[in-house]
PDB file of N, CA and C in Angstrom:
ATOM      1  N   MET A1052       0.757  -1.535  -0.116  1.00 48.00           N
ATOM      2  CA  MET A1052       0.129   0.394   0.194  1.00 48.00           C
ATOM      3  C   MET A1052       0.896   1.401   0.163  1.00 48.00           C
ATOM      4  N   ASP A1053       0.455   2.248  -0.945  1.00 72.00           N
ATOM      5  CA  ASP A1053       0.906   3.052  -0.702  1.00 72.00           C
ATOM      6  C   ASP A1053       0.937   4.179   0.056  1.00 72.00           C
ATOM      7  N   PHE A1054       1.518   4.585   1.234  1.00 80.00           N
ATOM      8  CA  PHE A1054       0.982   5.053   2.354  1.00 80.00           C
ATOM      9  C   PHE A1054       1.118   6.938   2.037  1.00 80.00           C
ATOM     10  N   LEU A1055       1.860   7.771   1.439  1.00 87.00           N
ATOM     11  CA  LEU A1055       3.092   8.841   0.698  1.00 87.00           C
ATOM     12  C   LEU A1055       1.601   8.799  -0.031  1.00 87.00           C
ATOM     13  N   ASN A1056       1.264  10.772  -0.165  1.00 88.00           N
ATOM     14  CA  ASN A1056       0.970  11.379  -1.280  1.00 88.00           C
ATOM     15  C   ASN A1056       1.757  12.523  -1.693  1.00 88.00           C
ATOM     16  N   ILE A1057       3.134  12.197  -1.595  1.00 91.00           N
ATOM     17  CA  ILE A1057       3.836  13.158  -1.385  1.00 91.00           C
ATOM     18  C   ILE A1057       3.829  14.791  -2.916  1.00 91.00           C
ATOM     19  N   LYS A1058       3.955  13.095  -3.245  1.00 91.00           N
ATOM     20  CA  LYS A1058       3.913  13.304  -5.122  1.00 91.00           C
ATOM     21  C   LYS A1058       2.566  14.479  -5.856  1.00 91.00           C
ATOM     22  N   GLU A1059       1.856  14.222  -5.447  1.00 87.00           N
ATOM     23  CA  GLU A1059       0.416  14.889  -4.894  1.00 87.00           C
ATOM     24  C   GLU A1059       0.982  16.496  -4.563  1.00 87.00           C
ATOM     25  N   GLN A1060       1.335  16.820  -3.761  1.00 91.00           N
ATOM     26  CA  GLN A1060       1.059  17.572  -3.349  1.00 91.00           C
ATOM     27  C   GLN A1060       2.922  18.394  -3.691  1.00 91.00           C
ATOM     28  N   ILE A1061       3.271  18.045  -4.294  1.00 94.00           N
ATOM     29  CA  ILE A1061       4.395  18.461  -4.207  1.00 94.00           C
ATOM     30  C   ILE A1061       4.041  18.940  -5.992  1.00 94.00           C
ATOM     31  N   LYS A1062       2.961  18.090  -5.993  1.00 92.00           N
ATOM     32  CA  LYS A1062       2.663  19.029  -8.021  1.00 92.00           C
ATOM     33  C   LYS A1062       1.819  19.954  -7.729  1.00 92.00           C
ATOM     34  N   SER A1063       0.842  19.720  -6.832  1.00 92.00           N
ATOM     35  CA  SER A1063       0.160  21.266  -6.081  1.00 92.00           C
ATOM     36  C   SER A1063       0.612  22.673  -6.126  1.00 92.00           C
ATOM     37  N   LYS A1064       2.068  22.285  -5.592  1.00 93.00           N
ATOM     38  CA  LYS A1064       2.768  23.733  -5.219  1.00 93.00           C
ATOM     39  C   LYS A1064       3.194  24.033  -6.471  1.00 93.00           C
ATOM     40  N   GLY A1065       3.545  22.610  -7.970  1.00 95.00           N
ATOM     41  CA  GLY A1065       4.070  23.734  -8.710  1.00 95.00           C
ATOM     42  C   GLY A1065       5.531  23.322  -8.501  1.00 95.00           C
ATOM     43  N   TYR A1066       6.212  22.990  -8.020  1.00 96.00           N
ATOM     44  CA  TYR A1066       7.814  22.385  -7.750  1.00 96.00           C
ATOM     45  C   TYR A1066       8.035  20.906  -8.966  1.00 96.00           C
ATOM     46  N   THR A1067       9.313  21.627  -9.068  1.00 96.00           N
ATOM     47  CA  THR A1067       9.347  20.262  -9.590  1.00 96.00           C
ATOM     48  C   THR A1067      10.408  19.361  -9.098  1.00 96.00           C
ATOM     49  N   TYR A1068      10.896  18.364  -8.928  1.00 96.00           N
ATOM     50  CA  TYR A1068      11.585  17.493  -7.919  1.00 96.00           C
ATOM     51  C   TYR A1068      12.710  18.162  -7.657  1.00 96.00           C
ATOM     52  N   GLU A1069      13.523  18.382  -8.960  1.00 96.00           N
ATOM     53  CA  GLU A1069      14.969  18.909  -8.607  1.00 96.00           C
ATOM     54  C   GLU A1069      14.250  19.762  -7.766  1.00 96.00           C
ATOM     55  N   ALA A1070      13.807  21.236  -7.833  1.00 97.00           N
ATOM     56  CA  ALA A1070      13.106  22.374  -6.968  1.00 97.00           C
ATOM     57  C   ALA A1070      13.296  21.676  -5.674  1.00 97.00           C
ATOM     58  N   PHE A1071      12.131  21.067  -5.837  1.00 97.00           N
ATOM     59  CA  PHE A1071      12.056  20.947  -4.440  1.00 97.00           C
ATOM     60  C   PHE A1071      13.108  19.682  -3.500  1.00 97.00           C
ATOM     61  N   GLY A1072      14.145  18.731  -3.998  1.00 97.00           N
ATOM     62  CA  GLY A1072      14.858  19.166  -3.898  1.00 97.00           C
ATOM     63  C   GLY A1072      15.748  19.978  -2.938  1.00 97.00           C
ATOM     64  N   LYS A1073      16.465  20.411  -3.832  1.00 97.00           N
ATOM     65  CA  LYS A1073      16.800  21.888  -2.786  1.00 97.00           C
ATOM     66  C   LYS A1073      16.209  22.151  -1.790  1.00 97.00           C
ATOM     67  N   GLU A1074      15.387  22.405  -2.117  1.00 96.00           N
ATOM     68  CA  GLU A1074      14.247  23.149  -0.662  1.00 96.00           C
ATOM     69  C   GLU A1074      14.618  22.791  -0.094  1.00 96.00           C
ATOM     70  N   VAL A1075      14.191  21.348   0.269  1.00 97.00           N
ATOM     71  CA  VAL A1075      14.265  20.660   1.900  1.00 97.00           C
ATOM     72  C   VAL A1075      15.861  19.822   1.993  1.00 97.00           C
ATOM     73  N   GLY A1076      16.752  20.073   1.016  1.00 97.00           N
ATOM     74  CA  GLY A1076      18.435  19.602   1.785  1.00 97.00           C
ATOM     75  C   GLY A1076      18.204  18.070   0.417  1.00 97.00           C
ATOM     76  N   LEU A1077      17.200  17.603  -0.129  1.00 97.00           N
ATOM     77  CA  LEU A1077      17.393  16.782  -0.680  1.00 97.00           C
ATOM     78  C   LEU A1077      18.065  16.917  -2.528  1.00 97.00           C
ATOM     79  N   THR A1078      18.128  15.401  -3.274  1.00 97.00           N
ATOM     80  CA  THR A1078      18.415  15.775  -4.528  1.00 97.00           C
ATOM     81  C   THR A1078      17.053  15.220  -5.355  1.00 97.00           C
ATOM     82  N   LYS A1079      17.629  15.381  -6.463  1.00 96.00           N
ATOM     83  CA  LYS A1079      16.272  14.571  -7.219  1.00 96.00           C
ATOM     84  C   LYS A1079      15.825  13.475  -6.879  1.00 96.00           C
ATOM     85  N   THR A1080      17.118  12.919  -6.991  1.00 96.00           N
ATOM     86  CA  THR A1080      16.845  11.239  -6.808  1.00 96.00           C
ATOM     87  C   THR A1080      15.773  10.880  -5.986  1.00 96.00           C
ATOM     88  N   SER A1081      16.609  11.666  -4.529  1.00 96.00           N
ATOM     89  CA  SER A1081      16.775  11.220  -3.172  1.00 96.00           C
ATOM     90  C   SER A1081      14.185  11.822  -3.365  1.00 96.00           C
ATOM     91  N   ILE A1082      13.648  12.477  -3.827  1.00 96.00           N
ATOM     92  CA  ILE A1082      12.383  12.835  -3.838  1.00 96.00           C
ATOM     93  C   ILE A1082      11.658  11.442  -5.212  1.00 96.00           C
ATOM     94  N   ALA A1083      12.483  11.030  -5.821  1.00 95.00           N
ATOM     95  CA  ALA A1083      11.323  10.821  -6.789  1.00 95.00           C
ATOM     96  C   ALA A1083      11.723   9.211  -5.924  1.00 95.00           C
ATOM     97  N   ARG A1084      12.545   8.889  -5.530  1.00 94.00           N
ATOM     98  CA  ARG A1084      12.977   7.350  -4.364  1.00 94.00           C
ATOM     99  C   ARG A1084      11.575   7.498  -3.374  1.00 94.00           C
ATOM    100  N   ILE A1085      11.497   8.768  -2.472  1.00 93.00           N
ATOM    101  CA  ILE A1085      10.795   9.405  -1.351  1.00 93.00           C
ATOM    102  C   ILE A1085       9.136   9.231  -2.907  1.00 93.00           C
ATOM    103  N   VAL A1086       8.804   9.495  -3.310  1.00 92.00           N
ATOM    104  CA  VAL A1086       7.405   9.900  -4.056  1.00 92.00           C
ATOM    105  C   VAL A1086       7.213   8.069  -4.417  1.00 92.00           C
ATOM    106  N   SER A1087       8.203   7.297  -5.023  1.00 90.00           N
ATOM    107  CA  SER A1087       7.546   5.944  -5.419  1.00 90.00           C
ATOM    108  C   SER A1087       7.531   4.757  -4.459  1.00 90.00           C
ATOM    109  N   GLY A1088       8.531   4.903  -3.760  1.00 87.00           N
ATOM    110  CA  GLY A1088       8.059   4.281  -2.503  1.00 87.00           C
ATOM    111  C   GLY A1088       9.831   3.560  -2.033  1.00 87.00           C
ATOM    112  N   SER A1089      10.605   3.749  -2.635  1.00 90.00           N
ATOM    113  CA  SER A1089      11.668   3.044  -2.616  1.00 90.00           C
ATOM    114  C   SER A1089      12.935   3.979  -1.232  1.00 90.00           C
ATOM    115  N   GLN A1090      12.309   5.208  -1.416  1.00 91.00           N
ATOM    116  CA  GLN A1090      12.861   5.328   0.385  1.00 91.00           C
ATOM    117  C   GLN A1090      11.953   5.907   1.082  1.00 91.00           C
ATOM    118  N   THR A1091      12.609   6.184   2.516  1.00 90.00           N
ATOM    119  CA  THR A1091      11.178   6.438   3.467  1.00 90.00           C
ATOM    120  C   THR A1091      12.003   7.600   4.113  1.00 90.00           C
ATOM    121  N   PRO A1092      11.602   8.650   3.863  1.00 93.00           N
ATOM    122  CA  PRO A1092      12.261  10.145   4.716  1.00 93.00           C
ATOM    123  C   PRO A1092      12.119   9.578   6.557  1.00 93.00           C
ATOM    124  N   SER A1093      13.116  10.621   7.626  1.00 93.00           N
ATOM    125  CA  SER A1093      13.277  10.355   8.163  1.00 93.00           C
ATOM    126  C   SER A1093      11.741  10.817   8.653  1.00 93.00           C
ATOM    127  N   PHE A1094      11.262  11.364  10.111  1.00 93.00           N
ATOM    128  CA  PHE A1094      10.549  11.641  11.094  1.00 93.00           C
ATOM    129  C   PHE A1094      10.917  13.183  10.454  1.00 93.00           C
ATOM    130  N   GLU A1095      11.735  13.598  11.211  1.00 94.00           N
ATOM    131  CA  GLU A1095      12.609  15.629  10.988  1.00 94.00           C
ATOM    132  C   GLU A1095      12.393  15.739   9.249  1.00 94.00           C
ATOM    133  N   MET A1096      12.660  14.511   7.756  1.00 95.00           N
ATOM    134  CA  MET A1096      13.041  15.455   6.852  1.00 95.00           C
ATOM    135  C   MET A1096      10.706  15.354   6.942  1.00 95.00           C
ATOM    136  N   LEU A1097       9.723  14.709   6.740  1.00 94.00           N
ATOM    137  CA  LEU A1097       8.715  14.128   6.826  1.00 94.00           C
ATOM    138  C   LEU A1097       8.232  15.891   7.240  1.00 94.00           C
ATOM    139  N   GLY A1098       9.243  15.970   8.484  1.00 95.00           N
ATOM    140  CA  GLY A1098       8.743  17.453   8.866  1.00 95.00           C
ATOM    141  C   GLY A1098       9.399  18.712   8.278  1.00 95.00           C
ATOM    142  N   LYS A1099      10.276  18.401   7.280  1.00 97.00           N
ATOM    143  CA  LYS A1099      10.701  19.728   6.811  1.00 97.00           C
ATOM    144  C   LYS A1099      10.257  19.775   4.981  1.00 97.00           C
ATOM    145  N   ILE A1100       8.733  18.773   4.700  1.00 96.00           N
ATOM    146  CA  ILE A1100       8.659  18.550   3.561  1.00 96.00           C
ATOM    147  C   ILE A1100       7.399  19.056   3.661  1.00 96.00           C
ATOM    148  N   ALA A1101       6.881  19.139   5.155  1.00 95.00           N
ATOM    149  CA  ALA A1101       5.401  19.320   5.466  1.00 95.00           C
ATOM    150  C   ALA A1101       5.551  21.165   5.229  1.00 95.00           C
ATOM    151  N   GLU A1102       6.344  21.313   6.360  1.00 96.00           N
ATOM    152  CA  GLU A1102       6.678  22.680   6.626  1.00 96.00           C
ATOM    153  C   GLU A1102       7.408  23.366   5.191  1.00 96.00           C
ATOM    154  N   THR A1103       8.029  22.997   4.700  1.00 96.00           N
ATOM    155  CA  THR A1103       8.307  23.661   2.886  1.00 96.00           C
ATOM    156  C   THR A1103       6.876  23.572   2.008  1.00 96.00           C
ATOM    157  N   LEU A1104       5.959  22.689   2.311  1.00 96.00           N
ATOM    158  CA  LEU A1104       4.874  22.576   1.015  1.00 96.00           C
ATOM    159  C   LEU A1104       3.978  23.476   2.163  1.00 96.00           C
ATOM    160  N   ASP A1105       3.710  23.925   2.953  1.00 95.00           N
ATOM    161  CA  ASP A1105       3.168  23.985   4.360  1.00 95.00           C
ATOM    162  C   ASP A1105       1.420  23.956   4.115  1.00 95.00           C
ATOM    163  N   VAL A1106       1.860  22.352   4.733  1.00 94.00           N
ATOM    164  CA  VAL A1106       0.723  21.504   5.133  1.00 94.00           C
ATOM    165  C   VAL A1106       1.163  20.404   5.836  1.00 94.00           C
ATOM    166  N   ASP A1107       0.603  20.610   6.467  1.00 93.00           N
ATOM    167  CA  ASP A1107       0.041  19.766   8.007  1.00 93.00           C
ATOM    168  C   ASP A1107       1.086  17.840   7.610  1.00 93.00           C
ATOM    169  N   VAL A1108       1.674  17.602   8.418  1.00 93.00           N
ATOM    170  CA  VAL A1108       2.305  16.356   8.292  1.00 93.00           C
ATOM    171  C   VAL A1108       1.531  15.519   7.969  1.00 93.00           C
ATOM    172  N   ARG A1109       0.213  15.168   8.933  1.00 89.00           N
ATOM    173  CA  ARG A1109      -0.618  14.222   7.933  1.00 89.00           C
ATOM    174  C   ARG A1109      -1.283  14.671   6.498  1.00 89.00           C
ATOM    175  N   ASP A1110      -0.828  15.687   5.863  1.00 90.00           N
ATOM    176  CA  ASP A1110      -1.773  16.029   4.819  1.00 90.00           C
ATOM    177  C   ASP A1110      -1.290  14.908   3.631  1.00 90.00           C
ATOM    178  N   LEU A1111       0.602  14.194   4.287  1.00 91.00           N
ATOM    179  CA  LEU A1111       1.509  13.722   3.859  1.00 91.00           C
ATOM    180  C   LEU A1111       1.059  12.282   3.288  1.00 91.00           C
ATOM    181  N   PHE A1112       0.188  11.903   4.040  1.00 88.00           N
ATOM    182  CA  PHE A1112      -0.172  10.084   4.540  1.00 88.00           C
ATOM    183  C   PHE A1112      -1.826   9.798   3.479  1.00 88.00           C
ATOM    184  N   ASN A1113      -1.940   9.417   2.945  1.00 83.00           N
ATOM    185  CA  ASN A1113      -2.805   8.742   2.954  1.00 83.00           C
ATOM    186  C   ASN A1113      -4.026   7.883   3.735  1.00 83.00           C
ATOM    187  N   PRO A1114      -4.850   7.749   3.796  1.00 78.00           N
ATOM    188  CA  PRO A1114      -6.227   7.673   4.662  1.00 78.00           C
ATOM    189  C   PRO A1114      -5.250   6.392   4.509  1.00 78.00           C
ATOM    190  N   THR A1115      -5.575   5.327   5.331  1.00 75.00           N
ATOM    191  CA  THR A1115      -4.964   3.588   5.790  1.00 75.00           C
ATOM    192  C   THR A1115      -6.453   3.212   5.921  1.00 75.00           C
ATOM    193  N   LYS A1116      -7.369   3.454   6.064  1.00 74.00           N
ATOM    194  CA  LYS A1116      -8.721   3.350   6.293  1.00 74.00           C
ATOM    195  C   LYS A1116     -10.092   3.377   5.198  1.00 74.00           C
ATOM    196  N   THR A1117     -11.324   3.079   5.135  1.00 71.00           N
ATOM    197  CA  THR A1117     -11.627   2.921   3.825  1.00 71.00           C
ATOM    198  C   THR A1117     -12.724   2.538   4.004  1.00 71.00           C
ATOM    199  N   ASP A1118     -13.998   3.413   3.246  1.00 76.00           N
ATOM    200  CA  ASP A1118     -15.385   3.279   3.752  1.00 76.00           C
ATOM    201  C   ASP A1118     -15.918   1.728   3.094  1.00 76.00           C
ATOM    202  N   LYS A1119     -14.887   1.538   2.011  1.00 75.00           N
ATOM    203  CA  LYS A1119     -15.524   0.535   1.186  1.00 75.00           C
ATOM    204  C   LYS A1119     -16.100  -0.580   1.239  1.00 75.00           C
ATOM    205  N   GLU A1120     -17.131  -1.620   1.260  1.00 81.00           N
ATOM    206  CA  GLU A1120     -16.546  -2.844   1.544  1.00 81.00           C
ATOM    207  C   GLU A1120     -15.720  -3.853   1.532  1.00 81.00           C
ATOM    208  N   PRO A1121     -15.779  -4.512   2.474  1.00 80.00           N
ATOM    209  CA  PRO A1121     -14.301  -5.590   1.939  1.00 80.00           C
ATOM    210  C   PRO A1121     -14.758  -6.498   0.355  1.00 80.00           C
ATOM    211  N   LYS A1122     -15.485  -6.829   0.458  1.00 86.00           N
ATOM    212  CA  LYS A1122     -15.148  -7.033  -1.325  1.00 86.00           C
ATOM    213  C   LYS A1122     -14.634  -6.006  -2.472  1.00 86.00           C
ATOM    214  N   GLU A1123     -15.426  -5.023  -2.181  1.00 85.00           N
ATOM    215  CA  GLU A1123     -15.085  -3.972  -2.972  1.00 85.00           C
ATOM    216  C   GLU A1123     -13.691  -3.752  -2.823  1.00 85.00           C
ATOM    217  N   GLU A1124     -13.058  -3.939  -2.016  1.00 79.00           N
ATOM    218  CA  GLU A1124     -11.579  -2.808  -1.589  1.00 79.00           C
ATOM    219  C   GLU A1124     -10.928  -4.495  -1.892  1.00 79.00           C
ATOM    220  N   VAL A1125     -11.104  -5.623  -2.069  1.00 86.00           N
ATOM    221  CA  VAL A1125     -10.220  -6.381  -2.053  1.00 86.00           C
ATOM    222  C   VAL A1125     -10.600  -6.545  -3.867  1.00 86.00           C
ATOM    223  N   GLN A1126     -11.778  -5.976  -4.876  1.00 87.00           N
ATOM    224  CA  GLN A1126     -11.876  -6.192  -5.876  1.00 87.00           C
ATOM    225  C   GLN A1126     -10.686  -4.696  -6.054  1.00 87.00           C
ATOM    226  N   THR A1127     -10.530  -3.690  -5.673  1.00 85.00           N
ATOM    227  CA  THR A1127      -9.192  -2.795  -5.920  1.00 85.00           C
ATOM    228  C   THR A1127      -8.128  -3.079  -6.265  1.00 85.00           C
ATOM    229  N   ILE A1128      -7.416  -4.141  -5.262  1.00 85.00           N
ATOM    230  CA  ILE A1128      -6.438  -4.369  -5.054  1.00 85.00           C
ATOM    231  C   ILE A1128      -6.226  -5.219  -6.035  1.00 85.00           C
ATOM    232  N   ILE A1129      -7.485  -5.994  -5.880  1.00 88.00           N
ATOM    233  CA  ILE A1129      -7.199  -6.963  -7.746  1.00 88.00           C
ATOM    234  C   ILE A1129      -6.774  -6.068  -9.255  1.00 88.00           C
ATOM    235  N   ASN A1130      -7.082  -5.119  -8.802  1.00 88.00           N
ATOM    236  CA  ASN A1130      -7.179  -3.902  -9.954  1.00 88.00           C
ATOM    237  C   ASN A1130      -5.644  -3.844 -10.519  1.00 88.00           C
ATOM    238  N   GLN A1131      -6.100  -2.857  -9.113  1.00 87.00           N
ATOM    239  CA  GLN A1131      -4.290  -2.376  -8.390  1.00 87.00           C
ATOM    240  C   GLN A1131      -3.700  -3.047  -9.018  1.00 87.00           C
ATOM    241  N   LEU A1132      -3.291  -4.644  -8.170  1.00 89.00           N
ATOM    242  CA  LEU A1132      -2.104  -6.058  -9.530  1.00 89.00           C
ATOM    243  C   LEU A1132      -1.929  -5.828 -10.382  1.00 89.00           C
ATOM    244  N   GLU A1133      -3.422  -5.815 -11.057  1.00 87.00           N
ATOM    245  CA  GLU A1133      -3.830  -6.623 -12.992  1.00 87.00           C
ATOM    246  C   GLU A1133      -3.039  -5.025 -13.625  1.00 87.00           C
ATOM    247  N   THR A1134      -3.051  -4.334 -13.047  1.00 86.00           N
ATOM    248  CA  THR A1134      -2.277  -2.922 -13.609  1.00 86.00           C
ATOM    249  C   THR A1134      -1.182  -2.405 -14.093  1.00 86.00           C
ATOM    250  N   LEU A1135      -0.216  -3.429 -12.398  1.00 84.00           N
ATOM    251  CA  LEU A1135       1.087  -3.504 -12.663  1.00 84.00           C
ATOM    252  C   LEU A1135       1.469  -4.577 -12.958  1.00 84.00           C
ATOM    253  N   LYS A1136       0.873  -5.757 -13.106  1.00 82.00           N
ATOM    254  CA  LYS A1136       0.965  -6.385 -13.899  1.00 82.00           C
ATOM    255  C   LYS A1136       1.310  -6.441 -15.173  1.00 82.00           C
ATOM    256  N   GLY A1137       0.190  -5.176 -15.512  1.00 79.00           N
ATOM    257  CA  GLY A1137       0.729  -5.121 -16.925  1.00 79.00           C
ATOM    258  C   GLY A1137       1.571  -4.181 -16.936  1.00 79.00           C
ATOM    259  N   LYS A1138       2.254  -3.791 -16.069  1.00 73.00           N
ATOM    260  CA  LYS A1138       3.737  -2.801 -16.948  1.00 73.00           C
ATOM    261  C   LYS A1138       4.476  -3.930 -16.562  1.00 73.00           C
ATOM    262  N   LEU A1139       4.839  -4.283 -16.160  1.00 72.00           N
ATOM    263  CA  LEU A1139       5.758  -5.783 -16.289  1.00 72.00           C
ATOM    264  C   LEU A1139       6.098  -5.773 -17.840  1.00 72.00           C
TER     265      LEU A1139
END
């Protein structure tokens, strides 16, 4: 599950990964890795990211609970897996 929605926050503020990285003291590559989920930012860095984006730290996270029925949630996950499989 993708817990962070930093990509959307960066985009909504008009930053490129390179420009945003400079603002928070990270490279473009590190920002891309955080966005993709292959690198996890420290708590301190999450605070700096939120401050730079002028959002609450909680806004950097996707909701982990859903209003969907379990069967509907399972179907959503299956669809996401099929989409990923098609990209391989």
